[in-house]
């Protein structure tokens, strides 16, 4: 009898353990794309190491967590169209193949941008600036060749990048000098003709600035009046510890939405380091450069708890806006996967140790994101 009781107790214990393990299953963490499913696409800018398969760990994380990718560099004019009749497709082809292999919404970046534009673009055979007619022909060739090659495969294009200054004036680029404001609708028309189904975007940084906000609202209205296709405004969202002012950012989001146009955060990162610019101005102008100074690189061994708390709250603030306006937010795209891969380690000062992205230097999702994926 005693023996029977022993076996009976053992059986009860086993059943109990089984029941416990069935009734309290370990919840599997969601991926980022699952966490924001139904709200917006979760995108990542990928570099050539990743699209070519050399960053094996990075690639597996990108495939797991993101349902959209954008080309960080390989589709910029100087890379993809370095000379008038020379296109370099290898990296861009691999980028698109990577996105297709993982069933992602693929975004092309960027067709018309004053920066990283190949030098031949604006110059005639005598070294002078080309005429308006020639520039339009070159723009058309550039846009229709690239968009045409990936027709139906790249689903959205940053057509014009960073055309407006913080005060709302047009940036004084060669595109603007030669063609005036007309270069923007013209670029959109060329892109639309090359792939009528592709989504088309305007994209810019410091969008929380009132001058820029007003200029874009006006520009959206002008494009609409002309019947030009414009699907969304790309708010780059290169943020820092004290910028943008989230209320100003919200006002910009509201203002863009009020025009009937959707919005996206297209290049989200949060610069954890001290602002190098004397006037504290926020920007992402790649041509701005400063000499290295140690005092501007305080977190070589890791962020302080206080800095980390502030950084976390900035992430929450930006994601909070995207979630609040999710009905009009198409995509939140981070500008790189892991901290060590960010452009912000070398801009605007080279050689700093920055912490701007959602994954750390060990490819781990940062703790602040745990509440979203739980
Ligand atoms: O690939 C070369 C490498 O061969 C060479 O050894 C090395 C030496 O400098 O340069 C490498 O190219 C660099 C490239 O990034 C790839 O790392 C370029 O110098 C560097 O200028 C380039 O910077 C990129 C920058 O745009 C300019 O195109 C950043 O990675 C990229 O994150 C940044 O992205 C821009 C967006 O397109 C537009 N919005 C702002 C954003 C941040 O500046």
PDB file of C-alpha atoms and ligand atoms in Angstrom, residues 71-73 76 78-79 109-110 113 115-116 161-162 203 205 236 238 267 284-286 289 335 343 347, ligand 1:
ATOM      1  CA  UNK A  71      19.483  51.045 -49.585  1.00  0.00           C
ATOM      2  CA  UNK A  72      21.751  53.065 -47.307  1.00  0.00           C
ATOM      3  CA  UNK A  73      24.220  53.996 -50.043  1.00  0.00           C
ATOM      4  CA  UNK A  76      23.020  57.095 -54.687  1.00  0.00           C
ATOM      5  CA  UNK A  78      27.750  58.625 -57.469  1.00  0.00           C
ATOM      6  CA  UNK A  79      27.546  54.888 -56.801  1.00  0.00           C
ATOM      7  CA  UNK A 109      17.015  55.771 -51.951  1.00  0.00           C
ATOM      8  CA  UNK A 110      17.423  58.250 -53.558  1.00  0.00           C
ATOM      9  CA  UNK A 113      19.852  64.545 -54.146  1.00  0.00           C
ATOM     10  CA  UNK A 115      24.789  65.353 -52.164  1.00  0.00           C
ATOM     11  CA  UNK A 116      26.672  62.308 -53.507  1.00  0.00           C
ATOM     12  CA  UNK A 161      15.915  64.191 -50.975  1.00  0.00           C
ATOM     13  CA  UNK A 162      16.696  67.235 -48.798  1.00  0.00           C
ATOM     14  CA  UNK A 203      12.353  62.973 -47.892  1.00  0.00           C
ATOM     15  CA  UNK A 205      15.697  65.967 -42.164  1.00  0.00           C
ATOM     16  CA  UNK A 236      14.165  61.315 -41.763  1.00  0.00           C
ATOM     17  CA  UNK A 238      17.811  61.810 -37.272  1.00  0.00           C
ATOM     18  CA  UNK A 267      15.989  57.311 -41.220  1.00  0.00           C
ATOM     19  CA  UNK A 284      22.123  65.605 -41.104  1.00  0.00           C
ATOM     20  CA  UNK A 285      24.084  67.443 -43.760  1.00  0.00           C
ATOM     21  CA  UNK A 286      26.813  64.978 -44.598  1.00  0.00           C
ATOM     22  CA  UNK A 289      32.828  67.962 -40.624  1.00  0.00           C
ATOM     23  CA  UNK A 335      19.057  54.062 -40.355  1.00  0.00           C
ATOM     24  CA  UNK A 343      27.170  56.679 -39.898  1.00  0.00           C
ATOM     25  CA  UNK A 347      29.689  62.182 -38.413  1.00  0.00           C
TER      26      UNK A 347
HETATM   27  O1  LIG B   1      32.588  52.611 -49.406  1.00  0.00           O
HETATM   28  C1  LIG B   1      33.665  53.513 -49.127  1.00  0.00           C
HETATM   29  C2  LIG B   1      34.902  52.761 -48.743  1.00  0.00           C
HETATM   30  O2  LIG B   1      35.329  51.992 -49.847  1.00  0.00           O
HETATM   31  C3  LIG B   1      35.991  53.757 -48.325  1.00  0.00           C
HETATM   32  O3  LIG B   1      37.104  53.081 -47.874  1.00  0.00           O
HETATM   33  C4  LIG B   1      35.482  54.677 -47.207  1.00  0.00           C
HETATM   34  C5  LIG B   1      36.494  55.746 -46.807  1.00  0.00           C
HETATM   35  O4  LIG B   1      35.872  56.918 -46.436  1.00  0.00           O
HETATM   36  O5  LIG B   1      34.316  55.321 -47.670  1.00  0.00           O
HETATM   37  C6  LIG B   1      33.272  54.410 -47.994  1.00  0.00           C
HETATM   38  O6  LIG B   1      32.172  55.145 -48.399  1.00  0.00           O
HETATM   39  C7  LIG B   1      31.481  55.827 -47.404  1.00  0.00           C
HETATM   40  C8  LIG B   1      30.045  55.317 -47.401  1.00  0.00           C
HETATM   41  O7  LIG B   1      29.277  56.074 -46.496  1.00  0.00           O
HETATM   42  C9  LIG B   1      29.954  53.840 -46.998  1.00  0.00           C
HETATM   43  O8  LIG B   1      30.364  53.681 -45.694  1.00  0.00           O
HETATM   44  C10 LIG B   1      31.501  57.320 -47.720  1.00  0.00           C
HETATM   45  O9  LIG B   1      32.824  57.811 -47.569  1.00  0.00           O
HETATM   46  C11 LIG B   1      30.568  58.057 -46.806  1.00  0.00           C
HETATM   47  O10 LIG B   1      30.465  59.409 -47.235  1.00  0.00           O
HETATM   48  C12 LIG B   1      29.203  57.433 -46.858  1.00  0.00           C
HETATM   49  O11 LIG B   1      28.388  58.110 -45.964  1.00  0.00           O
HETATM   50  C13 LIG B   1      26.995  57.925 -46.129  1.00  0.00           C
HETATM   51  C14 LIG B   1      26.352  59.308 -46.299  1.00  0.00           C
HETATM   52  O12 LIG B   1      24.933  59.192 -46.325  1.00  0.00           O
HETATM   53  C15 LIG B   1      26.757  59.959 -47.606  1.00  0.00           C
HETATM   54  O13 LIG B   1      26.278  59.243 -48.683  1.00  0.00           O
HETATM   55  C16 LIG B   1      26.438  57.225 -44.908  1.00  0.00           C
HETATM   56  O14 LIG B   1      26.946  55.884 -44.882  1.00  0.00           O
HETATM   57  C17 LIG B   1      24.921  57.201 -44.972  1.00  0.00           C
HETATM   58  O15 LIG B   1      24.417  56.692 -43.763  1.00  0.00           O
HETATM   59  C18 LIG B   1      24.389  58.629 -45.159  1.00  0.00           C
HETATM   60  O16 LIG B   1      22.997  58.563 -45.302  1.00  0.00           O
HETATM   61  C19 LIG B   1      22.316  59.820 -45.413  1.00  0.00           C
HETATM   62  C20 LIG B   1      21.094  59.604 -46.277  1.00  0.00           C
HETATM   63  O17 LIG B   1      21.479  59.050 -47.512  1.00  0.00           O
HETATM   64  C21 LIG B   1      20.326  60.903 -46.480  1.00  0.00           C
HETATM   65  N1  LIG B   1      19.966  61.491 -45.210  1.00  0.00           N
HETATM   66  C22 LIG B   1      21.091  61.705 -44.284  1.00  0.00           C
HETATM   67  C23 LIG B   1      21.816  60.367 -44.060  1.00  0.00           C
HETATM   68  C24 LIG B   1      22.906  60.530 -43.064  1.00  0.00           C
HETATM   69  O18 LIG B   1      23.880  61.392 -43.563  1.00  0.00           O
END
